[in-house]
Coordinates of C-alpha atoms in Angstrom, one line a residue:
M21 CA -8.0 -27.0 -1.9
L22 CA -6.3 -24.4 0.3
K23 CA -8.1 -23.4 3.5
V24 CA -8.1 -19.7 4.0
G25 CA -8.7 -17.6 7.1
I26 CA -9.2 -13.8 7.1
A27 CA -8.1 -11.9 10.2
G28 CA -10.0 -8.6 10.1
Y29 CA -13.4 -8.8 8.5
G30 CA -14.3 -5.2 7.9
V31 CA -14.7 -3.5 4.6
V32 CA -11.3 -4.6 3.3
G33 CA -11.5 -8.1 4.6
K34 CA -14.9 -8.6 3.0
R35 CA -13.7 -7.2 -0.3
R36 CA -10.7 -9.5 -0.2
R37 CA -13.0 -12.4 0.4
T38 CA -14.8 -11.7 -2.9
C39 CA -11.5 -12.1 -4.8
I40 CA -10.4 -15.1 -2.7
D41 CA -13.7 -17.0 -3.3
A42 CA -13.4 -16.4 -7.0
I43 CA -10.4 -18.7 -7.1
P44 CA -11.5 -22.4 -7.1
A45 CA -8.4 -23.6 -5.2
F46 CA -9.1 -21.2 -2.3
K47 CA -11.8 -21.9 0.3
T48 CA -12.5 -19.4 3.1
V49 CA -13.2 -21.5 6.1
A50 CA -13.0 -18.9 8.9
V51 CA -12.8 -15.2 9.7
A52 CA -12.0 -13.1 12.7
D53 CA -13.1 -9.6 13.7
R54 CA -13.4 -7.8 17.0
S55 CA -17.0 -6.7 16.0
F56 CA -18.2 -10.3 16.5
G57 CA -19.8 -11.4 19.8
E58 CA -19.1 -14.9 20.9
D59 CA -17.4 -17.3 18.4
G60 CA -19.9 -18.9 16.0
H61 CA -20.7 -19.3 12.3
L62 CA -21.9 -17.0 9.6
P63 CA -25.1 -18.0 7.7
D64 CA -23.0 -19.6 5.0
G65 CA -21.3 -21.9 7.5
T66 CA -18.0 -19.9 7.7
A67 CA -16.6 -20.0 11.3
Y68 CA -16.0 -16.7 13.0
Y69 CA -13.9 -15.6 16.0
R70 CA -13.5 -12.4 17.9
D71 CA -9.7 -12.5 17.8
F72 CA -7.1 -13.6 15.2
R73 CA -5.3 -15.6 17.9
S74 CA -8.3 -17.8 18.4
L75 CA -8.7 -18.2 14.6
L76 CA -5.1 -19.5 14.3
A77 CA -5.4 -21.7 17.4
Q78 CA -8.7 -23.3 16.4
E79 CA -8.4 -23.6 12.7
K80 CA -6.0 -25.6 10.5
L81 CA -5.3 -23.1 7.8
D82 CA -3.1 -23.1 4.7
V83 CA -3.4 -19.3 4.0
L84 CA -4.0 -16.3 6.2
F85 CA -5.1 -12.9 5.0
V86 CA -4.3 -10.1 7.5
C87 CA -6.7 -7.1 7.2
L88 CA -6.2 -5.7 10.7
T89 CA -5.4 -2.3 12.2
N90 CA -1.7 -1.3 12.1
D91 CA -1.0 -2.1 15.8
V92 CA -1.5 -5.8 15.3
A93 CA -0.8 -6.4 11.6
A94 CA 2.8 -7.4 12.1
E95 CA 2.0 -9.6 15.1
A96 CA -0.7 -11.4 13.1
T97 CA 1.5 -11.8 10.1
R98 CA 4.3 -13.2 12.2
A99 CA 1.9 -15.6 14.0
G100 CA 0.5 -16.9 10.7
L101 CA 4.0 -17.7 9.4
V102 CA 4.8 -19.5 12.7
K103 CA 1.7 -21.6 12.3
G104 CA 2.8 -22.6 8.8
C105 CA 0.5 -20.4 6.8
H106 CA 1.2 -18.5 3.6
V107 CA 0.3 -14.9 4.5
F108 CA -1.1 -11.9 2.6
C109 CA -1.0 -8.7 4.7
E110 CA -2.5 -5.3 3.8
K111 CA -0.4 -2.2 3.9
P112 CA 1.1 -0.7 5.9
P113 CA 3.1 -3.7 7.0
G114 CA 3.5 -2.4 10.5
R115 CA 3.9 0.7 12.7
T116 CA 7.7 0.6 12.9
L117 CA 10.7 -0.9 11.0
A118 CA 11.3 -3.1 14.1
E119 CA 7.9 -4.7 13.7
V120 CA 8.4 -5.5 10.1
G121 CA 12.0 -6.5 10.6
S122 CA 10.8 -9.2 13.1
V123 CA 8.4 -10.5 10.5
W124 CA 11.2 -10.6 7.9
N125 CA 13.3 -12.6 10.3
V126 CA 10.6 -15.3 10.7
A127 CA 10.0 -15.3 6.9
K128 CA 13.7 -16.1 6.4
E129 CA 13.3 -19.1 8.7
R130 CA 10.3 -20.3 6.6
P131 CA 11.4 -19.9 3.0
E132 CA 8.8 -22.5 1.8
L133 CA 6.0 -20.1 2.8
K134 CA 4.9 -17.2 0.7
L135 CA 4.5 -13.7 2.2
K136 CA 3.0 -10.9 0.2
Y137 CA 1.9 -7.4 1.1
G138 CA -1.0 -5.6 -0.4
F139 CA 0.6 -2.7 -2.4
N140 CA -2.5 -2.8 -4.6
H141 CA -1.6 0.2 -6.8
R142 CA 1.1 -1.7 -8.7
Y143 CA -1.7 -3.8 -10.1
H144 CA -3.8 -1.0 -11.6
D145 CA -3.7 -1.1 -15.4
S146 CA -2.5 2.5 -15.7
V147 CA 0.5 1.8 -13.5
R148 CA 1.3 -1.5 -15.2
D149 CA 1.2 0.2 -18.6
A150 CA 3.4 3.1 -17.4
L151 CA 5.9 0.6 -16.0
R152 CA 5.9 -1.3 -19.3
I153 CA 6.6 1.9 -21.2
V154 CA 9.4 3.0 -18.9
Q155 CA 11.0 -0.5 -19.0
S156 CA 10.9 -0.6 -22.8
G157 CA 13.1 2.5 -23.0
E158 CA 11.0 4.0 -25.8
L159 CA 10.7 7.3 -23.9
G160 CA 14.3 7.2 -22.6
Q161 CA 15.4 7.5 -19.0
V162 CA 13.3 8.8 -16.1
I163 CA 14.3 12.3 -15.0
D164 CA 11.8 13.2 -12.3
L165 CA 8.6 12.2 -10.6
K166 CA 5.9 14.5 -9.1
G167 CA 3.2 12.8 -7.1
V168 CA 0.1 14.0 -5.2
Y169 CA -2.2 11.7 -3.3
G170 CA -4.8 13.1 -1.0
K171 CA -8.1 12.8 0.7
S172 CA -10.7 15.6 1.2
S173 CA -11.7 16.9 4.6
V174 CA -15.1 15.2 4.2
V175 CA -13.5 11.9 5.2
T176 CA -14.1 11.0 8.9
F177 CA -10.9 12.1 10.7
D178 CA -11.8 12.6 14.4
Q179 CA -11.0 11.4 17.8
T180 CA -13.1 8.3 17.3
D181 CA -11.0 7.1 14.3
W182 CA -8.2 4.8 15.2
R183 CA -6.1 6.4 12.4
T184 CA -5.7 9.5 14.6
K185 CA -4.1 7.5 17.4
R186 CA -0.3 7.3 17.0
D187 CA 0.0 4.2 19.3
V188 CA -2.5 2.3 17.0
A189 CA -1.8 3.7 13.6
G190 CA 1.9 4.5 13.9
G191 CA 1.5 7.5 11.6
G192 CA -1.0 9.6 9.7
I193 CA -1.9 10.2 6.1
L194 CA 1.6 9.4 4.8
L195 CA 1.8 6.0 6.4
D196 CA -1.9 5.2 5.8
Q197 CA -2.4 6.3 2.2
G198 CA 0.7 8.1 1.0
I199 CA 2.7 4.9 1.4
H200 CA 1.2 3.8 -2.0
M201 CA 2.7 6.8 -3.7
V202 CA 6.0 6.2 -1.9
D203 CA 6.0 2.7 -3.2
L204 CA 5.4 3.8 -6.8
M205 CA 8.2 6.3 -6.5
R206 CA 10.5 3.5 -5.6
L207 CA 9.1 1.4 -8.4
F208 CA 9.8 4.1 -11.0
G209 CA 12.8 6.0 -9.5
G210 CA 14.8 3.5 -7.4
E211 CA 16.1 3.9 -3.9
Y212 CA 16.4 7.5 -2.6
E213 CA 19.6 8.9 -1.0
K214 CA 18.9 12.6 -0.3
I215 CA 15.6 13.6 1.4
H216 CA 14.2 17.0 2.5
S217 CA 10.7 17.1 4.0
V218 CA 8.1 19.1 5.8
V219 CA 5.6 17.1 7.9
S220 CA 2.7 18.8 9.5
N221 CA -0.4 18.2 11.7
A222 CA -1.4 21.9 11.7
Y223 CA -4.9 21.5 10.3
W224 CA -6.5 18.5 12.2
N225 CA -4.2 19.0 15.2
F226 CA -4.0 15.3 16.0
E227 CA -0.9 13.4 17.0
V228 CA -0.4 12.1 13.5
E229 CA 0.4 14.1 10.3
D230 CA -2.3 15.5 8.0
N231 CA 0.3 16.6 5.4
A232 CA 3.7 15.5 4.3
Y233 CA 5.9 17.1 1.6
A234 CA 9.1 15.6 0.4
L235 CA 11.8 16.4 -2.1
M236 CA 14.1 13.4 -2.8
T237 CA 16.9 12.3 -5.1
S238 CA 17.5 8.6 -5.9
N239 CA 20.6 6.7 -6.5
Q240 CA 19.7 6.6 -10.2
G241 CA 19.7 10.4 -10.4
V242 CA 15.9 10.7 -10.3
T243 CA 14.4 13.7 -8.4
A244 CA 11.0 13.1 -6.8
M245 CA 8.5 15.5 -5.3
L246 CA 5.7 14.0 -3.1
H247 CA 2.7 15.5 -1.4
S248 CA 0.6 13.3 0.8
S249 CA -2.5 15.1 2.1
A250 CA -5.6 14.8 4.3
T251 CA -6.7 18.3 3.5
Q252 CA -7.4 18.1 -0.2
W253 CA -10.6 19.9 -1.3
R254 CA -11.4 16.6 -3.2
H255 CA -9.8 13.2 -3.4
R256 CA -6.9 13.3 -5.7
F257 CA -4.3 10.9 -7.3
R258 CA -1.8 12.1 -9.8
L259 CA 1.7 10.9 -10.7
D260 CA 3.8 12.7 -13.4
I261 CA 6.8 10.8 -14.8
G262 CA 9.2 13.0 -16.8
L263 CA 11.5 11.2 -19.2
T264 CA 14.3 12.2 -21.6
K265 CA 12.0 11.5 -24.6
G266 CA 8.6 12.3 -23.3
A267 CA 6.4 12.1 -20.3
I268 CA 3.7 9.8 -18.7
I269 CA 0.9 11.2 -16.6
L270 CA -1.2 9.0 -14.4
S271 CA -4.4 10.8 -13.3
G272 CA -7.2 9.4 -11.1
I273 CA -7.4 5.8 -9.9
L274 CA -10.3 3.5 -9.8
S275 CA -11.3 2.6 -6.3
G276 CA -14.3 1.2 -4.4
S277 CA -15.5 4.7 -3.5
K278 CA -15.0 5.9 -7.1
S279 CA -14.0 9.2 -5.5
Y280 CA -10.6 9.7 -7.2
G281 CA -12.0 10.3 -10.7
E282 CA -11.5 8.5 -13.9
E283 CA -8.3 6.4 -14.2
E284 CA -6.3 7.7 -17.1
I285 CA -2.8 7.6 -18.6
T286 CA -1.5 10.3 -20.9
V287 CA 1.7 9.5 -22.8
A288 CA 3.5 12.4 -24.5
Y289 CA 6.2 11.7 -27.1
R290 CA 8.8 14.4 -27.7
N291 CA 9.8 14.8 -31.3
A292 CA 12.1 17.5 -32.8
K293 CA 9.8 17.7 -35.8
D294 CA 6.9 18.7 -33.6
K295 CA 8.6 22.1 -32.8
G296 CA 8.4 21.5 -29.1
I297 CA 4.8 20.4 -29.0
P298 CA 4.8 16.6 -28.3
K299 CA 2.2 14.2 -29.5
E300 CA -0.1 13.0 -26.7
Q301 CA -2.2 9.9 -26.4
T302 CA -4.7 9.4 -23.5
V303 CA -6.3 6.1 -22.5
R304 CA -9.1 5.8 -20.0
Y305 CA -9.6 2.6 -17.9
N306 CA -13.1 1.5 -17.1
E307 CA -12.5 -1.6 -15.1
D308 CA -10.5 -2.2 -11.9
N309 CA -9.1 -5.8 -11.8
S310 CA -6.2 -4.9 -9.5
W311 CA -7.6 -6.7 -6.4
S312 CA -8.4 -9.9 -8.3
D313 CA -5.1 -9.8 -10.2
E314 CA -3.1 -9.3 -6.9
I315 CA -4.8 -12.3 -5.3
A316 CA -4.3 -14.4 -8.4
E317 CA -0.5 -13.7 -8.4
F318 CA -0.4 -14.7 -4.7
H319 CA -2.2 -17.9 -5.5
D320 CA 0.2 -18.6 -8.4
A321 CA 3.2 -18.1 -6.1
I322 CA 1.7 -20.6 -3.6
T323 CA 0.8 -23.3 -6.0
N324 CA 3.6 -23.0 -8.6
G325 CA 6.4 -21.8 -6.4
S326 CA 6.8 -18.6 -8.5
P327 CA 8.4 -15.6 -6.8
I328 CA 6.4 -12.7 -5.3
L329 CA 6.7 -10.1 -8.1
H330 CA 5.3 -7.1 -6.1
G331 CA 4.8 -6.7 -2.4
S332 CA 7.6 -8.9 -1.1
V333 CA 8.7 -8.5 2.5
E334 CA 11.8 -6.7 1.4
D335 CA 9.7 -4.4 -0.8
A336 CA 7.5 -3.6 2.2
Y337 CA 10.4 -3.0 4.5
R338 CA 12.2 -0.7 2.0
T339 CA 9.0 1.3 1.4
L340 CA 8.3 1.7 5.1
E341 CA 11.9 2.6 5.6
L342 CA 11.5 5.5 3.1
V343 CA 8.3 6.6 4.8
F344 CA 10.2 6.9 8.1
R345 CA 13.2 8.7 6.4
I346 CA 10.7 11.3 5.2
Y347 CA 9.4 11.7 8.7
G348 CA 12.9 11.9 10.1
A349 CA 14.1 14.5 7.5
D350 CA 11.9 17.1 9.2
P351 CA 13.8 18.0 12.4
R352 CA 10.6 19.3 14.1
W353 CA 8.6 16.2 13.3
A354 CA 11.5 13.9 14.3
E355 CA 11.6 15.6 17.7
F356 CA 7.8 15.5 18.0
T357 CA 7.5 11.8 17.3
G358 CA 10.7 10.7 19.0
L359 CA 12.4 9.6 15.8
K360 CA 15.6 11.4 16.9
N361 CA 15.9 8.7 19.6
G362 CA 15.8 5.9 17.1
D363 CA 12.4 4.7 18.3
Q364 CA 11.3 3.7 14.8
K365 CA 14.5 2.1 13.7

């Protein structure tokens, strides 16, 4: 039995607990959240604390789940490793590369501990099927990627939201949500060498971005176009993957809010006999097992010593690095945020 603590017991922390408690070898013994009053116990006997530091100091844990705001996520992850815990941390891994780099250094000193980051989209069935097709080579080589991931203006985005505060969030829509699309573009296209971008906060006028546009070329010759937006008229997720022998289109993604539409994959097969009109096959997914599958892989890595397949600390660092390279590729945004002075390196 592995004793589990959850640092950050809001919407995400509670949803993670549902998946954690479904695994017999995991037992949630304590949680922490700033919304609690004095330390105490939940009705089911689970201990609770106001601060993750008290959680780590008072409880003997085997596993720590970090579901905190960006300003303390890296600190809590690092502290968990130092205490000898296997750690699962939500995205983004931190506000800066320096923060995540410090976690990586501790992880190198504790190779017996598993560290995993919650890049949940890799576990959606549409993404896994797309990756299987790409890796099989049946549609040839990837040529280009076009991705749009955005939230509508109906989402709370005002001065009371910590996501609008640069010192807490570290960044806006690109770091908070678009990082998932950036991660998928690395998954399908490799590492990117050339980047052009436009980053803007012109609509909401906060100190974090509400739109980011990027045009990138990878070391594998893949060109990628990205739009991460907080000004969509409705929630949207779409990733087009162009290949030499066809195309894959991921449209919609199942989520707790169910606001991104039906999750579908369309596969187009180019054939000379079709006179330029490819055959298409569309599959719709009706169930989202991504959260439970992600936790199950983490459990397997802990108990069987298997490697972290997705969301390793190196993966998290490289994805965050690409996010900041997109920020820095826009001279105006680099100057506005201080990136020109190397503050985020």
